[in-house]
Amino acid sequence: MSKLICQSCAMPMVSEVQFGTQLDGSLSQDYCTYCYQEGNFTDELSNLDDMIKICTVHMVSEGMNQEDAINILNNTLPNLKRWKVK
Ligand SMILES: [Zn+2]
């Protein structure tokens, strides 16, 4: 399987339990289970800044330096499907 990352939060998705679900119960290839359930986003986030803040907290809690986390997220998230400027 090719390497997939969530197109909302950039989390690597390697096992099926990490995949979000579509309305019909099938797995989403685009979004992770934390972001996407039964065809809808689990959060009400409407902008990238809020997503970066939430992801930063998560990455810092896993031991990453805050500045590094913000840099990585700023470089990664804007390229994802959910946040790409239409
Ligand atoms: Zn996600």
XYZ file of N, CA and C and ligand atoms in Angstrom:
259
model
N 0.849 -1.198 0.000
C 0.000 0.000 0.000
C 0.883 1.245 0.000
N 0.538 2.209 -0.806
C 1.327 3.432 -0.827
C 1.113 4.198 0.476
N 2.037 5.069 0.760
C 1.982 5.794 2.021
C 0.918 6.876 1.957
N -0.055 6.782 2.831
C -1.122 7.763 2.855
C -1.005 8.620 4.101
N -1.299 9.889 3.930
C -1.445 10.738 5.111
C -2.824 11.371 5.059
N -3.346 11.660 6.230
C -4.647 12.308 6.295
C -4.582 13.657 5.580
N -5.561 13.907 4.702
C -5.572 15.149 3.939
C -6.181 16.313 4.722
N -6.362 16.102 6.013
C -6.826 17.178 6.887
C -5.771 17.536 7.928
N -5.210 16.512 8.599
C -4.281 16.776 9.710
C -2.877 16.239 9.459
N -2.660 15.558 8.336
C -1.338 15.058 7.936
C -0.854 13.860 8.749
N -1.729 13.258 9.529
C -1.317 12.064 10.256
C -1.094 10.915 9.279
N 0.035 10.188 9.422
C 0.233 9.020 8.562
C -0.834 7.967 8.855
N -1.380 7.374 7.802
C -2.402 6.350 7.982
C -1.848 5.032 7.472
N -1.512 4.161 8.388
C -0.887 2.902 7.995
C -1.796 1.699 8.234
N -2.656 1.772 9.220
C -3.531 0.624 9.445
C -4.991 1.040 9.276
N -5.828 0.066 8.975
C -7.218 0.374 8.647
C -7.950 1.115 9.760
N -7.561 0.862 11.005
C -8.260 1.537 12.100
C -8.001 3.040 12.112
N -6.982 3.448 11.361
C -6.667 4.879 11.322
C -7.404 5.613 10.210
N -8.097 4.874 9.356
C -8.819 5.500 8.267
C -10.195 5.976 8.726
N -10.599 7.127 8.233
C -11.957 7.580 8.479
C -12.954 6.743 7.683
N -14.220 6.971 7.942
C -15.257 6.191 7.256
C -16.187 7.077 6.448
N -16.648 6.507 5.340
C -17.659 7.172 4.520
C -19.038 6.881 5.092
N -20.020 7.578 4.556
C -21.398 7.399 5.016
C -21.849 5.944 4.883
N -21.387 5.253 3.851
C -21.803 3.860 3.653
C -20.947 2.867 4.444
N -20.040 3.378 5.267
C -19.240 2.503 6.116
C -17.909 2.089 5.512
N -17.676 2.423 4.247
C -16.390 2.098 3.645
C -15.314 3.054 4.169
N -14.072 2.673 3.978
C -12.988 3.482 4.507
C -12.656 4.643 3.580
N -12.357 5.778 4.172
C -11.895 6.924 3.409
C -10.401 6.802 3.176
N -9.968 6.985 1.941
C -8.537 6.973 1.638
C -7.917 8.351 1.874
N -8.727 9.334 2.143
C -8.241 10.702 2.241
C -8.077 11.205 3.672
N -8.957 10.756 4.561
C -8.963 11.354 5.896
C -8.909 10.303 6.992
N -8.309 10.688 8.113
C -8.139 9.737 9.210
C -9.399 9.652 10.077
N -9.391 8.663 10.944
C -10.561 8.420 11.783
C -10.823 9.552 12.768
N -9.774 10.307 13.099
C -9.961 11.415 14.038
C -10.614 12.615 13.369
N -10.403 12.741 12.065
C -10.928 13.897 11.344
C -12.270 13.610 10.675
N -12.523 12.349 10.347
C -13.603 12.054 9.405
C -14.348 10.794 9.816
N -15.626 10.912 10.046
C -16.455 9.782 10.443
C -17.763 9.822 9.672
N -18.113 8.701 9.070
C -19.400 8.566 8.374
C -19.657 9.719 7.403
N -18.630 10.066 6.670
C -18.797 11.037 5.588
C -18.732 12.497 5.995
N -18.451 12.759 7.283
C -18.365 14.148 7.728
C -17.112 14.384 8.560
N -16.622 15.611 8.518
C -15.527 15.961 9.413
C -16.030 15.978 10.847
N -15.190 15.496 11.759
C -15.597 15.421 13.164
C -15.460 16.772 13.858
N -14.795 17.698 13.222
C -14.622 19.010 13.838
C -15.344 20.055 13.006
N -15.436 21.243 13.561
C -16.131 22.328 12.864
C -15.123 23.340 12.345
N -13.886 22.907 12.209
C -12.851 23.857 11.826
C -13.106 24.380 10.424
N -12.994 25.692 10.293
C -13.192 26.272 8.979
C -11.918 26.891 8.457
N -10.904 26.990 9.287
C -9.676 27.557 8.755
C -8.437 26.827 9.248
N -7.407 26.985 8.457
C -6.157 26.277 8.658
C -5.468 26.665 9.958
N -5.579 27.941 10.345
C -4.897 28.379 11.569
C -5.363 27.578 12.777
N -6.664 27.330 12.864
C -7.186 26.570 13.998
C -6.656 25.141 13.975
N -6.601 24.551 12.777
C -6.088 23.197 12.666
C -4.621 23.139 13.086
N -3.848 24.130 12.683
C -2.428 24.161 13.055
C -2.284 24.259 14.573
N -3.111 25.078 15.204
C -3.045 25.203 16.669
C -3.319 23.863 17.343
N -4.356 23.177 16.890
C -4.720 21.898 17.508
C -3.626 20.858 17.277
N -3.128 20.786 16.061
C -2.079 19.811 15.756
C -0.799 20.119 16.521
N -0.493 21.401 16.708
C 0.709 21.781 17.442
C 0.637 21.247 18.867
N -0.496 21.448 19.518
C -0.675 20.944 20.888
C -0.426 19.443 20.928
N -0.977 18.750 19.945
C -0.849 17.302 19.880
C 0.611 16.874 19.704
N 1.310 17.543 18.797
C 2.699 17.174 18.519
C 3.610 17.528 19.682
N 3.352 18.651 20.342
C 4.158 19.029 21.507
C 3.946 18.019 22.636
N 2.717 17.552 22.774
C 2.443 16.559 23.827
C 3.152 15.244 23.539
N 3.538 15.023 22.287
C 4.299 13.818 21.945
C 5.800 14.071 21.989
N 6.182 15.242 22.478
C 7.584 15.500 22.736
C 8.283 16.377 21.715
N 7.530 16.922 20.744
C 8.179 17.761 19.738
C 8.299 19.197 20.234
N 9.383 19.828 19.824
C 9.593 21.241 20.075
C 8.478 22.055 19.395
N 7.921 23.037 20.097
C 6.769 23.768 19.560
C 7.073 24.477 18.245
N 8.252 25.116 18.172
C 8.595 25.817 16.936
C 8.721 24.853 15.758
N 9.346 23.700 16.022
C 9.480 22.704 14.960
C 8.115 22.224 14.497
N 7.247 21.985 15.457
C 5.910 21.505 15.113
C 5.186 22.513 14.226
N 5.235 23.780 14.606
C 4.550 24.810 13.825
C 5.145 24.912 12.419
N 6.485 24.813 12.338
C 7.133 24.862 11.024
C 6.683 23.721 10.130
N 6.682 22.523 10.685
C 6.281 21.358 9.897
C 4.836 21.512 9.426
N 3.972 21.919 10.347
C 2.556 22.039 10.003
C 2.326 23.123 8.958
N 3.045 24.229 9.096
C 2.892 25.308 8.111
C 3.364 24.891 6.727
N 4.300 23.945 6.691
C 4.810 23.476 5.401
C 3.973 22.356 4.816
N 3.233 21.660 5.652
C 2.530 20.464 5.214
C 1.045 20.707 4.986
N 0.383 21.261 5.982
C -1.075 21.339 5.926
C -1.629 22.135 4.746
N -0.996 23.251 4.363
C -1.586 24.008 3.241
C -1.606 23.229 1.931
N -0.824 22.155 1.831
C -0.801 21.357 0.598
C -1.825 20.234 0.609
N -2.488 20.039 1.713
C -3.448 18.942 1.806
C -4.767 19.322 1.159
N -5.481 18.268 0.735
C -6.708 18.470 -0.031
C -7.708 19.380 0.679
N -7.835 19.176 2.000
C -8.863 19.927 2.721
C -8.570 21.425 2.755
N -7.296 21.782 2.762
C -6.924 23.171 3.021
C -6.431 23.908 1.782
N -6.270 23.180 0.701
C -5.812 23.823 -0.531
C -6.782 24.937 -0.916
N -6.212 26.045 -1.316
C -7.061 27.151 -1.750
C -7.753 26.741 -3.042
N -9.046 26.912 -3.043
C -9.820 26.459 -4.205
C -9.745 27.469 -5.339
Zn -6.794 13.597 10.195
